[in-house]
Amino acid sequence: MCSQKSPVTDPGSFAATEARIRRTHERFPAFRRDAAVLVRLVRHIQAQVHDAANAILREHGLNHADYNILIMLYGSADQAMNPSQLGGAAGEKSANLTRICNGLVDRGLVDRVADPQGDRRKVQLSLTRRGVELLETLLPVMTDLLDRCMLGFAPDERDQLEHLLKRLLVNVEALGRPA
Amino acid sequence: MCSQKSPVTDPGSFAATEARIRRTHERFPAFRRDAAVLVRLVRHIQAQVHDAANAILREHGLNHADYNILIMLYGSADQAMNPSQLGGAAGEKSANLTRICNGLVDRGLVDRVADPQGDRRKVQLSLTRRGVELLETLLPVMTDLLDRCMLGFAPDERDQLEHLLKRLLVNVEALGRPA
DNA sequence: AGTGATTAATTCATTTCTGAAGTACAATAG
DNA sequence: CTATTGTACTTCAGAAATGAATTAATCACT
């Protein structure tokens, strides 16, 4: 109403989303405003982080999915995981995980070997030295990205948010199961 | 009837993610635990909601992206939006939005006409009667999905979460803008 | 009125992701 | 032991999403 729209995504744009949700609620009262707002917020946040990460990683020849795999391995107890663990951790479907790891193996960032326990269905994925090196050149800039997400959040607010999101996660994980 | 959905994340597994983040922080101290946890929570929540919505909508011949477009239009003030508004609202890139809307137009759920204001660059998208009818058959089940997300949340907790996520959104929206 | 920048939407080639099916192995039970 | 059931991963074909043009119209200035 007052100033002209700011250049990229204008920060007040979520107000329009809320107005739409309100109208939907008016037309269809069972449709809950609060839940809809939360779900759309999560969607927008995730999309923005994803895009920002992709933009940064592109110039290093990686994308967000690749990075996620690398950092999962970097943080894993014995520097190694098998695809199903990795898929769960990174939130990738198994078919997609196979494809992503193929790329990382081809580029010499990840090693794929037979499961040391001898279960011949399983496979062990781990970072190569090159993988570790690349990831460690990425970490400063990705860390900076995370820092910028947290600007203006007090420690107790972060805790609050973390706690609430964990409860939300429990709820949404149950969505896949019932009828 | 016997085809079971394979869960992407096994429930309770977020503890493993936290352990990985902690180890990453130990190896690379600047990497912040709190921000990383929040970002991964958001990612997992979004993925679960997306998958659950897709599973529900598939049997109606739609997917989550389609549904989002329909409900944005349903809630819009004059039942019509142009692609750029819709893209911003639904969090879709413009190229993708064109593709999605092509499909919806082809199926007779959405109308695409010239902008009534006369700006010949613009296009008006609106729900057809069939689009409204289909959406209204979907709304009960999608509403139920949203309700299940909110199980166990008190009103003030929902407010808290909404408030915190809005602040997080402001931060992540700034990520895209050059530092 | 003429120019250069901006905005809106689309196209296009390519990459990424998905669901379903397939292969190989392991575990369990009859 | 062998049959059934379940798990781990891969393959595959098709769908969805991306980034970089492209086309076309409007805007902002002079």
PDB file of N, CA and C in Angstrom, chain A residues 5-74:
ATOM      1  N   LYS A   5       7.152  -2.539  -4.150  1.00  0.00           N
ATOM      2  CA  LYS A   5       7.660  -3.869  -3.804  1.00  0.00           C
ATOM      3  C   LYS A   5       9.185  -3.905  -3.828  1.00  0.00           C
ATOM      4  N   SER A   6       9.745  -4.625  -2.882  1.00  0.00           N
ATOM      5  CA  SER A   6      11.198  -4.785  -2.895  1.00  0.00           C
ATOM      6  C   SER A   6      11.575  -5.801  -3.973  1.00  0.00           C
ATOM      7  N   PRO A   7      12.816  -5.753  -4.417  1.00  0.00           N
ATOM      8  CA  PRO A   7      13.250  -6.436  -5.635  1.00  0.00           C
ATOM      9  C   PRO A   7      12.938  -7.938  -5.746  1.00  0.00           C
ATOM     10  N   VAL A   8      13.501  -8.752  -4.930  1.00  0.00           N
ATOM     11  CA  VAL A   8      13.405 -10.187  -5.168  1.00  0.00           C
ATOM     12  C   VAL A   8      12.103 -10.769  -4.609  1.00  0.00           C
ATOM     13  N   THR A   9      12.187 -11.506  -3.523  1.00  0.00           N
ATOM     14  CA  THR A   9      10.954 -11.940  -2.868  1.00  0.00           C
ATOM     15  C   THR A   9      10.653 -10.919  -1.789  1.00  0.00           C
ATOM     16  N   ASP A  10       9.525 -10.291  -1.864  1.00  0.00           N
ATOM     17  CA  ASP A  10       9.312  -9.281  -0.836  1.00  0.00           C
ATOM     18  C   ASP A  10       8.812  -9.937   0.437  1.00  0.00           C
ATOM     19  N   PRO A  11       9.429  -9.540   1.549  1.00  0.00           N
ATOM     20  CA  PRO A  11       9.251 -10.228   2.821  1.00  0.00           C
ATOM     21  C   PRO A  11       7.823 -10.163   3.345  1.00  0.00           C
ATOM     22  N   GLY A  12       7.052  -9.208   2.886  1.00  0.00           N
ATOM     23  CA  GLY A  12       5.695  -9.121   3.377  1.00  0.00           C
ATOM     24  C   GLY A  12       4.759 -10.042   2.626  1.00  0.00           C
ATOM     25  N   SER A  13       5.290 -10.808   1.687  1.00  0.00           N
ATOM     26  CA  SER A  13       4.435 -11.566   0.795  1.00  0.00           C
ATOM     27  C   SER A  13       3.677 -12.672   1.506  1.00  0.00           C
ATOM     28  N   PHE A  14       4.118 -13.030   2.698  1.00  0.00           N
ATOM     29  CA  PHE A  14       3.395 -14.109   3.364  1.00  0.00           C
ATOM     30  C   PHE A  14       2.017 -13.643   3.827  1.00  0.00           C
ATOM     31  N   ALA A  15       1.866 -12.352   3.968  1.00  0.00           N
ATOM     32  CA  ALA A  15       0.559 -11.803   4.331  1.00  0.00           C
ATOM     33  C   ALA A  15      -0.492 -12.209   3.304  1.00  0.00           C
ATOM     34  N   ALA A  16      -0.117 -12.188   2.032  1.00  0.00           N
ATOM     35  CA  ALA A  16      -1.053 -12.588   0.989  1.00  0.00           C
ATOM     36  C   ALA A  16      -1.440 -14.047   1.155  1.00  0.00           C
ATOM     37  N   THR A  17      -0.462 -14.871   1.495  1.00  0.00           N
ATOM     38  CA  THR A  17      -0.747 -16.288   1.733  1.00  0.00           C
ATOM     39  C   THR A  17      -1.737 -16.448   2.879  1.00  0.00           C
ATOM     40  N   GLU A  18      -1.531 -15.675   3.921  1.00  0.00           N
ATOM     41  CA  GLU A  18      -2.446 -15.767   5.060  1.00  0.00           C
ATOM     42  C   GLU A  18      -3.849 -15.339   4.673  1.00  0.00           C
ATOM     43  N   ALA A  19      -3.938 -14.315   3.848  1.00  0.00           N
ATOM     44  CA  ALA A  19      -5.256 -13.867   3.404  1.00  0.00           C
ATOM     45  C   ALA A  19      -5.950 -14.969   2.613  1.00  0.00           C
ATOM     46  N   ARG A  20      -5.181 -15.649   1.768  1.00  0.00           N
ATOM     47  CA  ARG A  20      -5.779 -16.742   0.999  1.00  0.00           C
ATOM     48  C   ARG A  20      -6.252 -17.863   1.905  1.00  0.00           C
ATOM     49  N   ILE A  21      -5.435 -18.183   2.897  1.00  0.00           N
ATOM     50  CA  ILE A  21      -5.826 -19.244   3.814  1.00  0.00           C
ATOM     51  C   ILE A  21      -7.099 -18.851   4.559  1.00  0.00           C
ATOM     52  N   ARG A  22      -7.181 -17.603   4.933  1.00  0.00           N
ATOM     53  CA  ARG A  22      -8.370 -17.139   5.648  1.00  0.00           C
ATOM     54  C   ARG A  22      -9.617 -17.281   4.780  1.00  0.00           C
ATOM     55  N   ARG A  23      -9.484 -16.910   3.524  1.00  0.00           N
ATOM     56  CA  ARG A  23     -10.639 -17.036   2.629  1.00  0.00           C
ATOM     57  C   ARG A  23     -11.019 -18.492   2.412  1.00  0.00           C
ATOM     58  N   THR A  24      -9.994 -19.338   2.309  1.00  0.00           N
ATOM     59  CA  THR A  24     -10.293 -20.760   2.159  1.00  0.00           C
ATOM     60  C   THR A  24     -11.064 -21.267   3.374  1.00  0.00           C
ATOM     61  N   HIS A  25     -10.629 -20.823   4.536  1.00  0.00           N
ATOM     62  CA  HIS A  25     -11.319 -21.201   5.767  1.00  0.00           C
ATOM     63  C   HIS A  25     -12.757 -20.707   5.773  1.00  0.00           C
ATOM     64  N   GLU A  26     -12.973 -19.520   5.219  1.00  0.00           N
ATOM     65  CA  GLU A  26     -14.347 -18.998   5.160  1.00  0.00           C
ATOM     66  C   GLU A  26     -15.221 -19.838   4.227  1.00  0.00           C
ATOM     67  N   ARG A  27     -14.641 -20.241   3.115  1.00  0.00           N
ATOM     68  CA  ARG A  27     -15.419 -21.040   2.160  1.00  0.00           C
ATOM     69  C   ARG A  27     -15.608 -22.468   2.646  1.00  0.00           C
ATOM     70  N   PHE A  28     -14.618 -22.938   3.421  1.00  0.00           N
ATOM     71  CA  PHE A  28     -14.639 -24.336   3.851  1.00  0.00           C
ATOM     72  C   PHE A  28     -14.151 -24.379   5.299  1.00  0.00           C
ATOM     73  N   PRO A  29     -15.081 -24.167   6.241  1.00  0.00           N
ATOM     74  CA  PRO A  29     -14.701 -23.896   7.638  1.00  0.00           C
ATOM     75  C   PRO A  29     -13.859 -24.972   8.307  1.00  0.00           C
ATOM     76  N   ALA A  30     -13.963 -26.215   7.871  1.00  0.00           N
ATOM     77  CA  ALA A  30     -13.174 -27.256   8.528  1.00  0.00           C
ATOM     78  C   ALA A  30     -11.679 -27.086   8.250  1.00  0.00           C
ATOM     79  N   PHE A  31     -11.367 -26.357   7.212  1.00  0.00           N
ATOM     80  CA  PHE A  31      -9.974 -26.113   6.836  1.00  0.00           C
ATOM     81  C   PHE A  31      -9.327 -25.199   7.867  1.00  0.00           C
ATOM     82  N   ARG A  32      -8.325 -25.725   8.527  1.00  0.00           N
ATOM     83  CA  ARG A  32      -7.770 -24.989   9.670  1.00  0.00           C
ATOM     84  C   ARG A  32      -6.681 -24.022   9.268  1.00  0.00           C
ATOM     85  N   ARG A  33      -6.892 -22.785   9.691  1.00  0.00           N
ATOM     86  CA  ARG A  33      -5.938 -21.747   9.375  1.00  0.00           C
ATOM     87  C   ARG A  33      -4.554 -22.043   9.928  1.00  0.00           C
ATOM     88  N   ASP A  34      -4.490 -22.388  11.196  1.00  0.00           N
ATOM     89  CA  ASP A  34      -3.191 -22.508  11.859  1.00  0.00           C
ATOM     90  C   ASP A  34      -2.315 -23.586  11.235  1.00  0.00           C
ATOM     91  N   ALA A  35      -2.901 -24.750  11.019  1.00  0.00           N
ATOM     92  CA  ALA A  35      -2.120 -25.837  10.439  1.00  0.00           C
ATOM     93  C   ALA A  35      -1.662 -25.485   9.034  1.00  0.00           C
ATOM     94  N   ALA A  36      -2.554 -24.882   8.269  1.00  0.00           N
ATOM     95  CA  ALA A  36      -2.210 -24.527   6.892  1.00  0.00           C
ATOM     96  C   ALA A  36      -1.061 -23.526   6.868  1.00  0.00           C
ATOM     97  N   VAL A  37      -1.128 -22.550   7.750  1.00  0.00           N
ATOM     98  CA  VAL A  37      -0.057 -21.553   7.814  1.00  0.00           C
ATOM     99  C   VAL A  37       1.274 -22.229   8.139  1.00  0.00           C
ATOM    100  N   LEU A  38       1.264 -23.117   9.108  1.00  0.00           N
ATOM    101  CA  LEU A  38       2.510 -23.764   9.509  1.00  0.00           C
ATOM    102  C   LEU A  38       3.094 -24.587   8.371  1.00  0.00           C
ATOM    103  N   VAL A  39       2.247 -25.339   7.720  1.00  0.00           N
ATOM    104  CA  VAL A  39       2.734 -26.176   6.634  1.00  0.00           C
ATOM    105  C   VAL A  39       3.315 -25.328   5.503  1.00  0.00           C
ATOM    106  N   ARG A  40       2.650 -24.228   5.207  1.00  0.00           N
ATOM    107  CA  ARG A  40       3.176 -23.386   4.132  1.00  0.00           C
ATOM    108  C   ARG A  40       4.452 -22.676   4.548  1.00  0.00           C
ATOM    109  N   LEU A  41       4.544 -22.312   5.804  1.00  0.00           N
ATOM    110  CA  LEU A  41       5.793 -21.717   6.284  1.00  0.00           C
ATOM    111  C   LEU A  41       6.943 -22.699   6.122  1.00  0.00           C
ATOM    112  N   VAL A  42       6.705 -23.929   6.540  1.00  0.00           N
ATOM    113  CA  VAL A  42       7.753 -24.948   6.435  1.00  0.00           C
ATOM    114  C   VAL A  42       8.162 -25.131   4.981  1.00  0.00           C
ATOM    115  N   ARG A  43       7.182 -25.156   4.115  1.00  0.00           N
ATOM    116  CA  ARG A  43       7.471 -25.329   2.696  1.00  0.00           C
ATOM    117  C   ARG A  43       8.332 -24.190   2.159  1.00  0.00           C
ATOM    118  N   HIS A  44       7.968 -22.978   2.496  1.00  0.00           N
ATOM    119  CA  HIS A  44       8.717 -21.832   1.999  1.00  0.00           C
ATOM    120  C   HIS A  44      10.129 -21.792   2.577  1.00  0.00           C
ATOM    121  N   ILE A  45      10.239 -22.085   3.845  1.00  0.00           N
ATOM    122  CA  ILE A  45      11.564 -22.061   4.472  1.00  0.00           C
ATOM    123  C   ILE A  45      12.464 -23.089   3.804  1.00  0.00           C
ATOM    124  N   GLN A  46      11.941 -24.290   3.664  1.00  0.00           N
ATOM    125  CA  GLN A  46      12.728 -25.359   3.052  1.00  0.00           C
ATOM    126  C   GLN A  46      13.150 -24.990   1.629  1.00  0.00           C
ATOM    127  N   ALA A  47      12.225 -24.418   0.873  1.00  0.00           N
ATOM    128  CA  ALA A  47      12.538 -24.073  -0.516  1.00  0.00           C
ATOM    129  C   ALA A  47      13.641 -23.016  -0.579  1.00  0.00           C
ATOM    130  N   GLN A  48      13.554 -22.037   0.309  1.00  0.00           N
ATOM    131  CA  GLN A  48      14.558 -20.970   0.291  1.00  0.00           C
ATOM    132  C   GLN A  48      15.936 -21.496   0.660  1.00  0.00           C
ATOM    133  N   VAL A  49      15.983 -22.322   1.683  1.00  0.00           N
ATOM    134  CA  VAL A  49      17.270 -22.872   2.102  1.00  0.00           C
ATOM    135  C   VAL A  49      17.850 -23.740   0.982  1.00  0.00           C
ATOM    136  N   HIS A  50      16.993 -24.543   0.389  1.00  0.00           N
ATOM    137  CA  HIS A  50      17.397 -25.422  -0.697  1.00  0.00           C
ATOM    138  C   HIS A  50      17.985 -24.615  -1.859  1.00  0.00           C
ATOM    139  N   ASP A  51      17.290 -23.574  -2.257  1.00  0.00           N
ATOM    140  CA  ASP A  51      17.758 -22.755  -3.374  1.00  0.00           C
ATOM    141  C   ASP A  51      19.067 -22.054  -3.035  1.00  0.00           C
ATOM    142  N   ALA A  52      19.136 -21.516  -1.831  1.00  0.00           N
ATOM    143  CA  ALA A  52      20.354 -20.804  -1.438  1.00  0.00           C
ATOM    144  C   ALA A  52      21.537 -21.762  -1.411  1.00  0.00           C
ATOM    145  N   ALA A  53      21.321 -22.942  -0.862  1.00  0.00           N
ATOM    146  CA  ALA A  53      22.396 -23.933  -0.803  1.00  0.00           C
ATOM    147  C   ALA A  53      22.807 -24.336  -2.221  1.00  0.00           C
ATOM    148  N   ASN A  54      21.844 -24.579  -3.064  1.00  0.00           N
ATOM    149  CA  ASN A  54      22.167 -24.942  -4.442  1.00  0.00           C
ATOM    150  C   ASN A  54      22.989 -23.863  -5.123  1.00  0.00           C
ATOM    151  N   ALA A  55      22.613 -22.621  -4.927  1.00  0.00           N
ATOM    152  CA  ALA A  55      23.327 -21.523  -5.576  1.00  0.00           C
ATOM    153  C   ALA A  55      24.789 -21.489  -5.125  1.00  0.00           C
ATOM    154  N   ILE A  56      24.989 -21.704  -3.847  1.00  0.00           N
ATOM    155  CA  ILE A  56      26.356 -21.686  -3.320  1.00  0.00           C
ATOM    156  C   ILE A  56      27.152 -22.883  -3.829  1.00  0.00           C
ATOM    157  N   LEU A  57      26.526 -24.046  -3.792  1.00  0.00           N
ATOM    158  CA  LEU A  57      27.257 -25.275  -4.082  1.00  0.00           C
ATOM    159  C   LEU A  57      27.512 -25.459  -5.568  1.00  0.00           C
ATOM    160  N   ARG A  58      26.697 -24.826  -6.389  1.00  0.00           N
ATOM    161  CA  ARG A  58      26.817 -25.016  -7.829  1.00  0.00           C
ATOM    162  C   ARG A  58      28.238 -24.711  -8.304  1.00  0.00           C
ATOM    163  N   GLU A  59      28.772 -23.616  -7.772  1.00  0.00           N
ATOM    164  CA  GLU A  59      30.110 -23.222  -8.242  1.00  0.00           C
ATOM    165  C   GLU A  59      31.203 -24.176  -7.754  1.00  0.00           C
ATOM    166  N   HIS A  60      30.827 -25.106  -6.896  1.00  0.00           N
ATOM    167  CA  HIS A  60      31.770 -26.148  -6.501  1.00  0.00           C
ATOM    168  C   HIS A  60      31.435 -27.481  -7.173  1.00  0.00           C
ATOM    169  N   GLY A  61      30.503 -27.446  -8.067  1.00  0.00           N
ATOM    170  CA  GLY A  61      30.160 -28.652  -8.805  1.00  0.00           C
ATOM    171  C   GLY A  61      29.268 -29.629  -8.047  1.00  0.00           C
ATOM    172  N   LEU A  62      28.631 -29.138  -7.009  1.00  0.00           N
ATOM    173  CA  LEU A  62      27.743 -30.003  -6.233  1.00  0.00           C
ATOM    174  C   LEU A  62      26.356 -29.386  -6.164  1.00  0.00           C
ATOM    175  N   ASN A  63      25.401 -30.154  -5.700  1.00  0.00           N
ATOM    176  CA  ASN A  63      24.108 -29.579  -5.363  1.00  0.00           C
ATOM    177  C   ASN A  63      23.775 -29.939  -3.910  1.00  0.00           C
ATOM    178  N   HIS A  64      22.608 -29.486  -3.463  1.00  0.00           N
ATOM    179  CA  HIS A  64      22.262 -29.663  -2.058  1.00  0.00           C
ATOM    180  C   HIS A  64      22.187 -31.132  -1.663  1.00  0.00           C
ATOM    181  N   ALA A  65      21.649 -31.942  -2.549  1.00  0.00           N
ATOM    182  CA  ALA A  65      21.525 -33.364  -2.250  1.00  0.00           C
ATOM    183  C   ALA A  65      22.910 -34.001  -2.089  1.00  0.00           C
ATOM    184  N   ASP A  66      23.823 -33.669  -2.981  1.00  0.00           N
ATOM    185  CA  ASP A  66      25.189 -34.180  -2.876  1.00  0.00           C
ATOM    186  C   ASP A  66      25.802 -33.785  -1.534  1.00  0.00           C
ATOM    187  N   TYR A  67      25.683 -32.506  -1.234  1.00  0.00           N
ATOM    188  CA  TYR A  67      26.256 -31.987   0.015  1.00  0.00           C
ATOM    189  C   TYR A  67      25.698 -32.725   1.224  1.00  0.00           C
ATOM    190  N   ASN A  68      24.387 -32.937   1.214  1.00  0.00           N
ATOM    191  CA  ASN A  68      23.781 -33.631   2.346  1.00  0.00           C
ATOM    192  C   ASN A  68      24.384 -35.000   2.551  1.00  0.00           C
ATOM    193  N   ILE A  69      24.603 -35.709   1.454  1.00  0.00           N
ATOM    194  CA  ILE A  69      25.212 -37.034   1.583  1.00  0.00           C
ATOM    195  C   ILE A  69      26.610 -36.920   2.189  1.00  0.00           C
ATOM    196  N   LEU A  70      27.389 -36.004   1.666  1.00  0.00           N
ATOM    197  CA  LEU A  70      28.761 -35.859   2.160  1.00  0.00           C
ATOM    198  C   LEU A  70      28.787 -35.534   3.644  1.00  0.00           C
ATOM    199  N   ILE A  71      27.923 -34.616   4.059  1.00  0.00           N
ATOM    200  CA  ILE A  71      28.010 -34.208   5.460  1.00  0.00           C
ATOM    201  C   ILE A  71      27.438 -35.262   6.390  1.00  0.00           C
ATOM    202  N   MET A  72      26.524 -36.058   5.921  1.00  0.00           N
ATOM    203  CA  MET A  72      26.044 -37.177   6.737  1.00  0.00           C
ATOM    204  C   MET A  72      27.192 -38.150   6.996  1.00  0.00           C
ATOM    205  N   LEU A  73      27.937 -38.442   5.942  1.00  0.00           N
ATOM    206  CA  LEU A  73      29.061 -39.365   6.102  1.00  0.00           C
ATOM    207  C   LEU A  73      30.132 -38.754   7.005  1.00  0.00           C
ATOM    208  N   TYR A  74      30.353 -37.475   6.820  1.00  0.00           N
ATOM    209  CA  TYR A  74      31.359 -36.770   7.622  1.00  0.00           C
ATOM    210  C   TYR A  74      31.043 -36.861   9.115  1.00  0.00           C
TER     211      TYR A  74
END
